[in-house]
Amino acid sequence: MKEDLVLPAPREAAADSAGEPLLQVAGLTKHFPVKGGFPIRRTVGAVQAVDGIDLTVHVGESFGLVGESGCGKSTTGRLITRLMEPTAGTISYRGKDITHASRKQLAPIRSEIQMIFQDPYSSLNPRQTVGKIISGPMEINDIVPEGGREKRVRELLEIVGLNPEHYNRFPHEFSGGQRQRIGVARALALEPKLIVADEPVSALDVSIQAQVVNLLQKVQAELGIAFLFIAHDLAVVRHFSQRVAVMYLGKIIEVGDRESIYTRPRHPYTHALLSAVPEVNLSDETDGGRRERIRLAGDVPSPISPPSGCRFRTRCWKAQDKCAAEEPPLIQISGNHEGHLTACHFPEEPTIEGRDEDIVLDPALAALEEGIEGQ
Amino acid sequence: MWIRFKRDRTGVISAFIVLIFFAIAAAAPLIAKAYGKNPYTVYADERPELFDSAGVPIQPNGGISGEFWFGLEPGNGYDVFTKLIYGIRTSLMISIAVTLAVVITGILLGVTAGYVGGKTDYSIGRVIDFLLAFPSQLFFIASMPVVVSLFVSPTDETPTYVRVVALIVVQWVLGWMSLARILRGTTLALREREFIEAAKVSGASPWRIIRREILPNVVTPLLVQSTYLLPNFVTIEAGLSFLGVGIVEPTPDWGQMFSKASTELVLQNDITYMFFPGVSMIIFVVAFNLLGDSVRDAFDPKSAR
Ligand SMILES: Nc1ncnc2c1ncn2[C@@H]1O[C@H](COP(=O)(O)OP(=O)(O)OP(=O)(O)O)[C@@H](O)[C@H]1O
Ligand code: SF4
Ligand SMILES: [Mg+2]
């Protein structure tokens, strides 16, 4: 990537007090009705994709949202960008309630919230040139930047590390990583204040993932754009997000600043996720020490009928009767930092050091590992 | 894509043939002028020496000669060559009009159903099912007189343009469903693609999304289907005229020539008459269908050859 990039000066966004909430989400819920029955189709249940989540993204901040596949991360992203209508809860942007705003009402905000998509092969229209794709958002919002749209598109292409001469090419002439850069350029075209990035690198080659994450990081730092960065493991967001929320089956089970989540996690599920992250022990306390190892058994339960009480209890090694009866509230557990909230009745020790015995909840996996060690 | 098409020899040849037909149809009056005749002259009256008492051309092969290249029609003695090129002109004009109407309806209803979904999709889907369930051959024949009678009272002479309009309307009403259904399916698949969501995130209106994001992506199936639809409409139109519910004398028409050829007088005395409209139509329909195949292959190289 070129060093002397032409970047517009960081806008006042970065200068804003970091504490001001840009996006505030409260009790956000999305249930997809499940139709069934014969001969008359009726609603027989609901997929509780997102079930009452609260989160706040501050101006210029990068917020990570992590969870296993199917836990409702994409749905959350789509609710926030208003691609889907929430079942309940509120979304406010800069103090303005946009929960049920219509397309026309959203118009002034549209340019400020943009999205980067997971699949670079489906997120670019195969019949439009790169120039058309990137200038599309400007056209829709009737924005003509100084020097014309084409000049701006070329600038954007340069910012995301592509050759401005590729203006007239079609998406199929690019690799996955390059396509994702085009997607980033499109998201930047309107100079947004918040970008929802839905697993922007998980479809890419590992070697390219780092490049794209670096690009996003650069964009975030230099343009002062707030990010809601969605990922399915903690490794990707580690270097990117100042704050991280962990989601499980439609609920946020732990949220906190990066330091707290990566070195002092309290929720058993966060422990499990962390133990799956390779080379996470960069922090001093764990240097040399053994990392804990947790393998989770089984699948995520169906979001149509989630377990009562704590939704993680079917896979939790600390589960007790109370967990089934009572849903743990998302609160600050004593000893935790300010803003580090955990939803668990019996939290783990705030450490990621190895324990006496590995927790392997999957018998098949255990047998496999014994076999390997026995050799 | 264009390069792929050019490499396909069958495609290029059939495209060429099809183009010739369109050129003939378009230039029919000019050709007739250069040839010095028109399809309306009743040579049985003008040149009675060429016909016997029954009205059959005296010369062999239906009166083919240097003067009348394709011979003369038994009965009224129209010139077959001009009649044929004018007939092709009538047929193609009607079929093109039907195809255009069908394409527009197909896009409107199919893309709308696919994009909007829900109740709209459901109702359009049921209308399509209903119309497809019709025995269309029978219905074509049955409805032609009905549609015609909407315009003129049965006692009056039916003007030709009314018949033409009726032919177009009937084929259009019963012909748009398959295309609409295909476009609905394509749109349905496109709607789930993330680039549609990207446009929505930027605040694009549904109209803009259909126009800028979806339509360019349905051009391929649209073009392929149209190349199958047009020859199909040509044969349907010919069939209707053959059965006597389409274009009638003295207006020249491709299909109506078949009907003429099958009358007792012509059938028994002048088999050659059938030859020219028959062969030309076979060539046209086959060439057009081959062209359709080639267009599809050019757009979609994955569908194996
Ligand atoms: N349009 C929809 N209709 C019905 N159910 C849906 C719909 N979209 C998502 N779901 C369901 O909601 C749940 C959450 O889906 P979501 O796409 O948000 O998961 P995710 O966390 O993004 O997963 P992934 O990591 O695989 O992208 C899933 O169980 C999914 O089946
Ligand atoms: S509440 Fe109970 S089941 Fe849930 S994570 Fe905590 S200990 Fe495990
Ligand atoms: Mg997802």
XYZ file of C-alpha atoms and ligand atoms in Angstrom:
720
model
C 0.000 0.000 0.000
C 1.198 3.475 -0.767
C 2.373 5.606 2.096
C 1.433 9.062 0.851
C -2.268 8.555 0.814
C -4.535 11.438 0.119
C -6.769 11.405 3.098
C -9.195 14.152 3.913
C -8.390 15.699 7.254
C -10.116 13.913 10.128
C -13.431 15.573 10.622
C -14.704 17.092 13.799
C -15.955 13.649 14.732
C -12.672 12.752 16.351
C -12.594 16.016 18.203
C -15.992 15.366 19.746
C -15.888 14.331 23.331
C -15.270 10.607 23.217
C -18.014 10.040 25.740
C -20.884 11.201 23.586
C -22.939 8.243 22.432
C -23.338 8.094 18.672
C -25.548 5.078 18.589
C -27.645 3.850 21.445
C -29.580 0.627 21.297
C -31.906 -0.484 24.063
C -33.856 -3.705 24.387
C -33.453 -4.380 20.685
C -35.414 -7.471 19.708
C -36.049 -9.267 16.448
C -38.250 -12.317 16.243
C -38.789 -14.005 12.894
C -42.172 -15.689 12.782
C -42.047 -19.390 11.988
C -44.883 -20.428 9.708
C -46.220 -23.926 9.710
C -49.282 -26.066 9.814
C -51.385 -27.555 7.089
C -53.587 -26.688 5.279
C -53.757 -23.252 6.820
C -50.350 -21.699 7.369
C -50.114 -19.798 10.565
C -47.459 -18.550 12.883
C -46.442 -21.413 15.122
C -43.439 -19.861 16.823
C -40.633 -17.392 16.439
C -36.911 -17.458 15.839
C -35.628 -15.252 18.611
C -32.694 -14.042 16.565
C -32.042 -10.994 18.720
C -33.605 -10.793 22.128
C -33.342 -7.565 24.043
C -29.837 -6.311 23.578
C -28.453 -3.003 24.802
C -25.362 -1.428 23.398
C -23.802 1.953 22.950
C -21.270 3.033 20.371
C -19.471 6.298 21.045
C -18.265 8.790 18.501
C -15.174 7.561 16.718
C -15.107 4.356 18.704
C -14.641 0.872 17.394
C -16.994 -1.581 18.994
C -16.637 -5.309 18.442
C -19.560 -7.721 18.454
C -18.545 -11.342 18.706
C -20.404 -14.623 18.780
C -20.850 -17.986 17.180
C -22.617 -18.463 13.888
C -26.354 -17.966 14.162
C -26.300 -15.995 17.388
C -27.903 -12.982 15.747
C -24.940 -10.743 14.931
C -25.948 -10.055 11.350
C -29.510 -9.483 12.412
C -28.315 -6.905 14.927
C -26.289 -5.171 12.223
C -29.227 -5.157 9.848
C -31.521 -3.787 12.515
C -29.147 -0.953 13.254
C -28.769 -0.061 9.575
C -32.557 -0.337 9.390
C -32.573 -3.027 6.746
C -34.935 -4.872 9.044
C -37.763 -3.684 11.186
C -37.167 -4.398 14.891
C -39.821 -6.332 16.804
C -39.177 -4.290 19.918
C -36.678 -1.954 21.489
C -35.282 1.381 20.430
C -32.421 2.549 18.264
C -31.317 6.113 18.579
C -28.684 7.819 16.541
C -27.255 11.023 18.000
C -30.188 11.138 20.346
C -32.707 10.827 17.546
C -35.047 7.861 17.685
C -34.813 6.022 14.369
C -36.358 2.734 15.473
C -39.270 2.917 13.079
C -38.254 5.829 10.880
C -39.373 5.484 7.264
C -37.034 5.676 4.302
C -37.830 9.363 3.815
C -37.357 10.186 7.477
C -34.052 8.357 7.453
C -32.764 10.214 4.410
C -30.629 12.744 6.303
C -29.061 9.987 8.393
C -28.539 7.469 5.612
C -25.275 9.018 4.568
C -23.953 8.761 8.117
C -24.551 5.053 8.739
C -23.041 2.719 6.197
C -22.405 -0.991 6.026
C -19.661 -3.312 4.853
C -20.865 -6.771 3.975
C -19.603 -10.243 4.660
C -19.594 -11.718 1.172
C -17.537 -9.705 -1.309
C -18.993 -11.778 -4.130
C -22.577 -10.899 -3.428
C -22.143 -7.353 -2.188
C -21.123 -5.852 -5.531
C -23.530 -5.713 -8.456
C -21.884 -7.804 -11.185
C -23.336 -5.594 -13.916
C -21.993 -2.301 -12.657
C -18.515 -0.930 -13.018
C -16.469 -0.132 -9.966
C -17.007 3.553 -10.650
C -20.777 3.143 -10.757
C -20.762 1.025 -7.617
C -18.779 3.500 -5.575
C -20.556 6.589 -6.873
C -23.973 4.971 -6.361
C -24.434 6.212 -2.787
C -23.468 9.744 -3.848
C -25.961 9.633 -6.693
C -28.753 8.392 -4.467
C -28.163 11.167 -1.980
C -27.594 13.832 -4.627
C -24.136 14.585 -3.410
C -21.679 16.095 -5.847
C -18.337 16.494 -4.143
C -15.890 19.151 -5.163
C -14.253 18.191 -8.439
C -17.040 15.802 -9.389
C -18.004 12.293 -8.432
C -15.464 10.602 -10.637
C -12.594 12.422 -8.977
C -13.926 11.445 -5.567
C -14.236 7.803 -6.624
C -10.631 7.806 -7.787
C -9.613 9.308 -4.459
C -11.540 6.625 -2.610
C -9.978 3.872 -4.694
C -6.593 5.214 -3.718
C -7.548 5.393 -0.048
C -8.504 1.728 -0.008
C -5.328 0.763 -1.815
C -6.637 0.129 -5.307
C -5.493 1.570 -8.593
C -7.693 4.548 -9.525
C -7.410 3.411 -13.126
C -9.639 0.474 -12.249
C -12.576 2.847 -12.380
C -14.143 1.223 -15.417
C -13.601 -2.397 -14.522
C -16.246 -4.860 -13.455
C -16.226 -6.639 -10.083
C -15.464 -10.048 -11.583
C -12.037 -8.773 -12.590
C -11.021 -8.476 -8.942
C -9.995 -10.894 -6.230
C -11.982 -11.329 -3.029
C -9.732 -8.995 -1.062
C -9.863 -6.320 -3.749
C -13.620 -6.616 -3.928
C -13.859 -6.093 -0.210
C -11.767 -2.954 -0.640
C -14.285 -1.758 -3.223
C -16.987 -2.413 -0.650
C -15.033 -0.321 1.853
C -14.673 2.483 -0.688
C -18.415 2.434 -1.285
C -19.066 2.634 2.444
C -16.684 5.594 2.715
C -18.162 7.456 -0.234
C -20.666 9.332 1.877
C -18.200 10.191 4.635
C -20.166 8.219 7.220
C -19.887 8.578 10.972
C -20.722 4.965 11.721
C -19.912 1.866 9.723
C -21.466 -1.476 10.524
C -19.005 -4.073 9.276
C -20.608 -7.515 9.196
C -17.783 -10.044 9.303
C -15.926 -8.059 6.660
C -13.001 -10.452 6.514
C -14.345 -13.884 7.351
C -14.910 -14.735 3.687
C -11.334 -13.838 2.805
C -8.100 -15.741 2.711
C -6.256 -15.615 6.010
C -3.321 -13.837 4.401
C -5.605 -11.114 3.071
C -7.668 -10.781 6.230
C -4.902 -8.905 7.990
C -4.531 -6.451 5.110
C -8.203 -5.610 5.092
C -8.334 -5.306 8.867
C -5.354 -2.967 8.700
C -7.115 -0.911 6.074
C -10.214 -0.652 8.238
C -8.116 0.236 11.228
C -6.377 2.977 9.287
C -9.677 4.322 8.016
C -11.103 4.228 11.494
C -8.188 6.044 13.042
C -7.607 8.617 10.327
C -11.162 9.452 9.435
C -12.530 9.124 12.951
C -15.351 6.838 11.897
C -17.066 4.767 14.545
C -17.263 1.047 13.752
C -19.576 -1.691 14.831
C -17.336 -4.576 13.884
C -19.024 -7.955 13.768
C -16.904 -11.084 13.930
C -17.339 -14.681 14.904
C -14.202 -15.017 16.957
C -12.308 -12.826 19.320
C -9.061 -12.921 17.351
C -10.128 -10.559 14.581
C -11.498 -7.806 16.767
C -8.691 -7.964 19.276
C -6.522 -5.397 17.587
C -9.389 -3.425 16.256
C -11.915 -2.740 18.923
C -11.715 -0.598 22.011
C -14.768 -2.285 23.409
C -16.109 -5.748 22.768
C -19.477 -7.393 23.352
C -19.928 -11.141 23.314
C -23.216 -12.456 22.063
C -24.826 -15.809 22.611
C -28.193 -16.878 21.213
C -29.538 -13.393 20.675
C -28.292 -11.925 23.937
C -25.222 -10.024 24.967
C -23.639 -12.056 27.735
C -20.572 -9.972 28.405
C -19.411 -6.553 27.365
C -16.438 -4.475 28.351
C -13.302 -2.696 27.278
C -10.760 -4.733 25.387
C -8.464 -5.133 28.378
C -11.239 -6.596 30.530
C -12.625 -8.958 27.948
C -9.280 -10.368 26.866
C -7.518 -10.598 30.176
C -10.194 -10.606 32.841
C -13.215 -12.300 31.295
C -15.861 -13.441 33.739
C -18.436 -15.259 31.679
C -17.751 -18.948 31.038
C -18.644 -18.493 27.378
C -16.097 -15.714 26.953
C -13.528 -18.026 28.531
C -14.450 -20.690 26.043
C -14.190 -18.307 23.108
C -10.857 -16.961 24.304
C -9.411 -20.388 24.696
C -10.151 -20.952 21.041
C -8.174 -17.892 19.975
C -4.666 -18.810 18.932
C -1.792 -16.938 20.566
C -3.919 -14.758 22.703
C -1.530 -14.787 25.661
C 0.264 -11.588 24.805
C -0.502 -10.068 28.152
C 2.141 -10.126 30.838
C 0.377 -12.205 33.453
C 0.056 -15.195 31.230
C 3.488 -15.103 29.691
C 5.052 -18.457 30.101
C 2.014 -19.749 31.905
C -0.264 -22.330 30.406
C -3.417 -21.104 28.813
C -6.684 -22.619 29.746
C -8.289 -24.871 27.233
C -12.002 -25.229 26.881
C -13.770 -27.144 24.200
C -17.452 -26.600 23.965
C -19.633 -29.573 23.350
C -22.556 -29.749 21.046
C -24.336 -27.155 19.022
C -25.905 -23.883 19.848
C -29.496 -24.633 20.887
C -32.222 -23.585 18.497
C -33.178 -19.940 18.781
C -36.796 -20.998 18.298
C -36.943 -22.451 21.797
C -33.912 -21.183 23.702
C -33.143 -22.712 27.112
C -34.870 -21.132 30.099
C -32.912 -18.931 32.455
C -29.342 -18.603 31.225
C -29.234 -19.489 27.554
C -25.725 -20.866 27.860
C -26.620 -23.396 30.559
C -26.914 -26.366 28.184
C -23.215 -26.072 27.410
C -21.940 -24.508 30.614
C -19.773 -26.557 32.956
C -20.789 -24.457 35.960
C -24.513 -24.626 35.394
C -26.658 -25.144 38.468
C -30.357 -25.162 39.197
C -30.434 -21.421 39.562
C -29.241 -21.015 35.984
C -32.312 -22.757 34.626
C -34.727 -20.910 36.849
C -33.437 -17.376 36.670
C -32.053 -15.374 33.816
C -28.798 -13.738 34.895
C -28.903 -9.955 34.471
C -26.155 -8.135 32.586
C -24.474 -6.353 35.473
C -21.111 -5.163 36.705
C -19.748 -7.920 38.890
C -17.746 -6.779 41.890
C -14.096 -6.436 41.047
C -14.754 -5.647 37.429
C -13.851 -2.439 35.722
C -16.374 0.258 35.097
C -18.454 -0.705 32.066
C -17.462 -4.358 32.169
C -20.802 -6.136 32.422
C -21.385 -9.854 32.691
C -24.559 -11.915 32.666
C -23.752 -14.930 34.815
C -24.801 -16.239 38.209
C -21.527 -18.004 38.879
C -18.824 -16.060 37.071
C -15.365 -17.434 36.451
C -12.210 -16.051 37.947
C -10.995 -12.963 36.072
C -8.046 -14.683 34.480
C -7.185 -16.635 31.423
C -4.426 -18.688 32.978
C -4.447 -22.410 32.607
C -6.359 -24.499 35.063
C -5.449 -27.801 36.637
C -7.468 -29.703 34.173
C -8.644 -28.856 30.707
C -12.327 -28.568 30.314
C -13.256 -30.729 27.405
C -16.958 -31.043 27.106
C -16.978 -32.953 23.902
C -16.347 -36.660 24.529
C -15.418 -37.341 20.912
C -12.907 -34.510 20.917
C -11.494 -35.713 24.224
C -10.938 -39.181 22.869
C -9.251 -37.741 19.831
C -6.906 -35.623 21.897
C -5.979 -38.520 24.153
C -5.121 -40.490 21.080
C -2.828 -37.760 19.818
C -1.123 -37.309 23.165
C -0.695 -41.028 23.609
C 1.313 -41.345 20.449
C -19.841 -12.540 -24.328
C -19.987 -10.975 -27.770
C -16.748 -12.734 -28.586
C -18.169 -16.025 -27.402
C -21.177 -15.520 -29.621
C -19.058 -14.729 -32.655
C -17.152 -17.936 -32.192
C -20.372 -19.920 -32.385
C -20.839 -20.549 -36.090
C -24.427 -21.844 -35.874
C -25.332 -18.736 -33.944
C -23.799 -16.379 -36.449
C -25.424 -18.111 -39.425
C -28.850 -18.234 -37.812
C -28.532 -14.621 -36.718
C -27.741 -13.778 -40.317
C -30.774 -15.667 -41.622
C -33.037 -14.072 -39.062
C -31.710 -10.660 -39.983
C -32.423 -11.329 -43.660
C -36.017 -12.145 -42.804
C -36.371 -8.934 -40.846
C -34.788 -6.997 -43.691
C -37.173 -8.552 -46.205
C -40.112 -7.744 -43.975
C -38.988 -4.179 -43.482
C -38.191 -3.606 -47.134
C -41.186 -5.486 -48.577
C -42.710 -2.428 -50.299
C -39.352 -1.493 -51.803
C -38.721 -5.021 -53.028
C -42.202 -5.202 -54.503
C -41.667 -1.880 -56.248
C -38.403 -3.006 -57.760
C -40.081 -6.231 -58.801
C -42.926 -4.267 -60.298
C -45.899 -5.973 -58.723
C -48.022 -5.819 -55.613
C -49.839 -8.504 -53.656
C -53.271 -7.069 -54.292
C -53.445 -7.232 -58.083
C -55.957 -9.841 -59.206
C -54.093 -11.339 -62.163
C -57.014 -13.626 -62.907
C -58.749 -10.517 -64.195
C -55.746 -8.643 -65.542
C -54.132 -11.511 -67.410
C -56.834 -14.139 -67.922
C -54.716 -15.886 -70.556
C -52.489 -17.283 -67.764
C -55.289 -19.218 -66.080
C -57.584 -22.072 -67.036
C -61.311 -22.027 -66.494
C -61.036 -23.151 -62.855
C -58.627 -20.307 -62.134
C -55.542 -22.518 -61.881
C -52.393 -21.193 -63.564
C -51.856 -22.944 -66.891
C -48.088 -23.084 -66.736
C -46.581 -25.927 -64.675
C -45.513 -25.516 -61.027
C -48.184 -23.019 -60.229
C -47.272 -20.682 -62.995
C -43.658 -20.071 -62.069
C -42.015 -18.026 -64.777
C -39.507 -15.265 -65.281
C -42.309 -12.827 -64.698
C -43.885 -14.465 -61.663
C -40.931 -15.869 -59.726
C -42.905 -17.877 -57.215
C -45.913 -18.418 -59.438
C -49.489 -17.274 -59.143
C -52.102 -18.100 -56.637
C -54.916 -20.299 -57.939
C -58.250 -18.560 -57.720
C -57.708 -14.840 -57.664
C -54.293 -15.125 -59.198
C -52.307 -13.015 -56.755
C -48.557 -12.890 -57.279
C -47.067 -15.357 -54.784
C -43.699 -13.635 -54.347
C -45.045 -10.265 -53.274
C -47.753 -11.942 -51.295
C -45.137 -13.911 -49.392
C -42.894 -10.955 -48.547
C -45.869 -8.867 -47.527
C -47.142 -11.832 -45.549
C -43.848 -12.138 -43.720
C -44.077 -8.420 -43.021
C -47.546 -8.710 -41.496
C -46.614 -11.750 -39.449
C -43.393 -10.322 -38.105
C -44.949 -6.978 -37.259
C -47.659 -8.692 -35.260
C -45.189 -11.029 -33.537
C -42.808 -8.231 -32.663
C -45.670 -6.217 -31.207
C -46.761 -9.213 -29.149
C -43.208 -9.886 -27.982
C -42.763 -6.274 -26.923
C -46.045 -6.278 -25.042
C -45.151 -9.575 -23.386
C -41.674 -8.391 -22.422
C -43.024 -5.212 -20.865
C -45.751 -7.063 -18.995
C -43.303 -9.762 -17.958
C -40.877 -7.222 -16.545
C -43.556 -5.214 -14.800
C -45.377 -8.108 -13.201
C -42.492 -10.555 -12.814
C -39.960 -8.166 -11.338
C -42.585 -6.504 -9.151
C -43.797 -9.835 -7.827
C -40.248 -10.967 -7.134
C -39.092 -7.753 -5.532
C -42.134 -6.737 -3.536
C -43.035 -10.277 -2.493
C -45.777 -10.949 0.026
C -49.366 -10.480 -1.046
C -48.504 -8.888 -4.384
C -46.364 -11.865 -5.274
C -49.075 -14.232 -4.146
C -51.797 -12.620 -6.247
C -49.670 -12.311 -9.362
C -48.586 -15.911 -8.874
C -52.190 -17.111 -8.750
C -53.105 -15.132 -11.883
C -50.168 -16.758 -13.664
C -51.232 -20.217 -12.501
C -54.786 -19.558 -13.612
C -53.814 -18.379 -17.090
C -51.279 -21.164 -17.544
C -53.954 -23.714 -16.708
C -56.018 -22.486 -19.642
C -56.031 -24.700 -22.730
C -54.402 -21.880 -24.634
C -54.713 -23.350 -28.160
C -58.448 -23.679 -27.782
C -58.701 -20.389 -26.056
C -56.853 -18.575 -28.820
C -59.352 -19.845 -31.365
C -62.372 -19.279 -29.187
C -61.457 -15.824 -28.022
C -60.453 -14.296 -31.357
C -64.020 -13.778 -32.631
C -65.027 -12.576 -29.171
C -62.302 -9.947 -29.077
C -63.055 -8.890 -32.634
C -66.733 -8.503 -31.819
C -65.790 -6.156 -29.020
C -64.649 -3.687 -31.629
C -67.135 -4.148 -34.459
C -70.716 -5.302 -34.698
C -71.044 -8.721 -36.369
C -72.946 -7.313 -39.322
C -70.189 -4.946 -40.396
C -67.116 -5.865 -42.360
C -64.212 -6.273 -39.911
C -61.419 -3.857 -40.755
C -57.976 -5.414 -40.955
C -56.496 -3.303 -38.180
C -59.104 -4.644 -35.767
C -58.052 -8.174 -36.585
C -54.434 -7.239 -36.089
C -55.138 -5.619 -32.749
C -57.234 -8.576 -31.671
C -54.453 -10.990 -32.632
C -51.952 -8.982 -30.629
C -54.204 -8.683 -27.601
C -55.117 -12.363 -27.483
C -51.544 -13.580 -27.815
C -50.354 -11.019 -25.318
C -52.903 -11.871 -22.661
C -52.128 -15.572 -22.904
C -48.419 -15.239 -23.565
C -46.802 -13.207 -20.805
C -46.915 -15.728 -17.978
C -43.866 -17.873 -18.619
C -41.606 -14.864 -18.967
C -43.066 -13.194 -15.890
C -42.504 -16.358 -13.920
C -38.880 -16.651 -14.972
C -38.203 -12.997 -14.188
C -39.899 -13.372 -10.825
C -37.595 -16.244 -9.958
C -34.501 -14.348 -11.036
C -35.562 -11.267 -9.104
C -36.326 -13.322 -6.036
C -32.782 -14.665 -6.059
C -31.325 -11.207 -6.677
C -33.321 -9.645 -3.871
C -31.352 -11.639 -1.307
C -28.011 -10.450 -2.653
C -26.086 -8.061 -0.494
C -25.661 -5.399 -3.154
C -29.387 -4.742 -2.919
C -28.957 -4.196 0.800
C -26.023 -1.916 0.101
C -28.259 0.227 -2.089
C -30.930 0.262 0.592
C -28.431 1.316 3.240
C -27.638 4.320 1.074
C -31.334 5.137 0.953
C -32.180 4.052 -2.597
C -35.873 3.989 -3.465
C -37.447 0.681 -4.505
C -37.887 2.099 -7.986
C -34.209 2.902 -8.256
C -33.225 -0.507 -6.932
C -35.381 -2.224 -9.541
C -34.099 -0.012 -12.309
C -30.412 0.168 -11.473
C -29.678 -2.982 -9.515
C -32.160 -5.594 -10.671
C -32.993 -4.864 -14.311
C -29.384 -5.012 -15.558
C -29.180 -8.450 -13.975
C -32.295 -9.833 -15.653
C -31.255 -8.766 -19.150
C -29.757 -12.186 -19.834
C -32.845 -14.315 -19.139
C -34.944 -11.628 -20.788
C -32.994 -11.724 -24.031
C -32.818 -15.491 -24.083
C -36.533 -15.855 -23.446
C -37.420 -13.257 -26.063
C -35.521 -15.125 -28.736
C -37.632 -18.173 -27.925
C -40.866 -16.228 -27.641
C -40.802 -14.440 -30.977
C -40.747 -17.489 -33.298
C -43.325 -19.044 -31.030
C -45.639 -16.109 -31.609
C -44.986 -16.301 -35.344
C -46.226 -19.893 -35.378
C -49.212 -19.117 -33.177
C -50.191 -16.237 -35.424
C -49.780 -18.459 -38.460
C -51.870 -21.123 -36.797
C -54.679 -18.700 -36.044
C -54.681 -17.331 -39.552
C -54.573 -20.866 -40.882
C -57.684 -21.674 -38.901
C -59.362 -18.623 -40.302
C -59.601 -16.610 -37.101
C -56.576 -14.461 -37.826
C -55.798 -12.374 -40.849
C -58.053 -13.033 -43.866
C -57.840 -12.264 -47.559
C -56.986 -10.016 -49.217
C -54.465 -8.922 -46.570
C -51.334 -10.945 -47.227
C -50.211 -13.017 -44.266
C -47.790 -15.870 -43.813
C -50.181 -18.111 -41.946
C -53.115 -17.240 -44.083
C -51.165 -18.535 -47.092
C -51.181 -21.981 -45.483
C -54.875 -21.759 -45.109
C -55.134 -20.871 -48.785
C -52.829 -23.742 -49.694
C -55.088 -26.211 -47.957
C -58.204 -25.240 -49.817
C -59.467 -27.918 -52.173
C -58.768 -25.937 -55.304
C -55.144 -25.268 -54.471
C -54.426 -28.583 -52.813
C -55.556 -30.597 -55.793
C -54.135 -28.495 -58.570
C -51.138 -26.606 -57.274
C -48.989 -28.272 -54.621
C -46.123 -25.897 -55.414
C -48.038 -23.068 -53.827
C -47.493 -24.558 -50.356
C -43.762 -24.806 -50.928
C -42.728 -21.166 -50.539
C -44.514 -20.120 -47.347
C -43.822 -23.557 -45.845
C -40.116 -23.661 -46.477
C -39.573 -20.027 -45.562
C -41.366 -20.439 -42.271
C -39.479 -23.601 -41.356
C -36.199 -21.871 -42.095
C -37.226 -18.840 -40.062
C -38.431 -20.714 -36.989
C -35.517 -23.124 -36.924
C -32.983 -20.339 -37.417
C -34.559 -18.254 -34.695
C -34.573 -21.119 -32.222
C -30.955 -21.917 -32.973
C -30.197 -18.263 -32.454
C -31.942 -18.474 -29.100
C -29.734 -21.403 -28.100
C -26.623 -19.540 -29.149
C -27.633 -16.416 -27.284
C -28.166 -18.482 -24.166
C -24.813 -20.195 -24.562
C -23.067 -16.906 -25.132
C -24.533 -15.430 -21.966
C -24.130 -18.487 -19.856
C -21.112 -20.550 -20.842
C -21.672 -22.883 -17.915
C -24.724 -24.542 -19.438
C -22.827 -27.246 -21.234
C -22.919 -27.789 -24.919
N -34.890 -13.511 7.333
C -34.894 -14.436 8.291
N -35.982 -15.209 8.495
C -35.995 -16.150 9.463
N -34.960 -16.412 10.269
C -33.830 -15.686 10.118
C -33.744 -14.672 9.123
N -32.510 -14.111 9.195
C -31.877 -14.759 10.184
N -32.658 -15.710 10.753
C -32.305 -16.570 11.885
O -31.885 -15.757 12.935
C -30.777 -16.321 13.592
C -29.646 -15.337 13.633
O -29.158 -15.117 12.319
P -27.967 -14.146 11.992
O -27.820 -14.122 10.525
O -28.183 -12.870 12.667
O -26.752 -14.912 12.640
P -25.218 -14.532 12.605
O -24.799 -14.396 14.012
O -24.985 -13.396 11.719
O -24.564 -15.833 12.006
P -23.347 -15.969 10.978
O -22.105 -15.884 11.766
O -23.559 -17.333 10.412
O -23.496 -14.886 9.958
C -30.450 -17.609 12.876
O -30.989 -18.687 13.611
C -31.152 -17.481 11.564
O -31.579 -18.746 11.132
S -25.498 -18.286 34.525
Fe -25.065 -20.380 35.021
S -25.281 -21.458 33.073
Fe -25.158 -19.333 32.634
S -23.063 -18.998 32.199
Fe -23.314 -18.490 34.350
S -22.895 -20.376 35.358
Fe -23.158 -20.935 33.247
Mg -23.919 -13.187 9.767
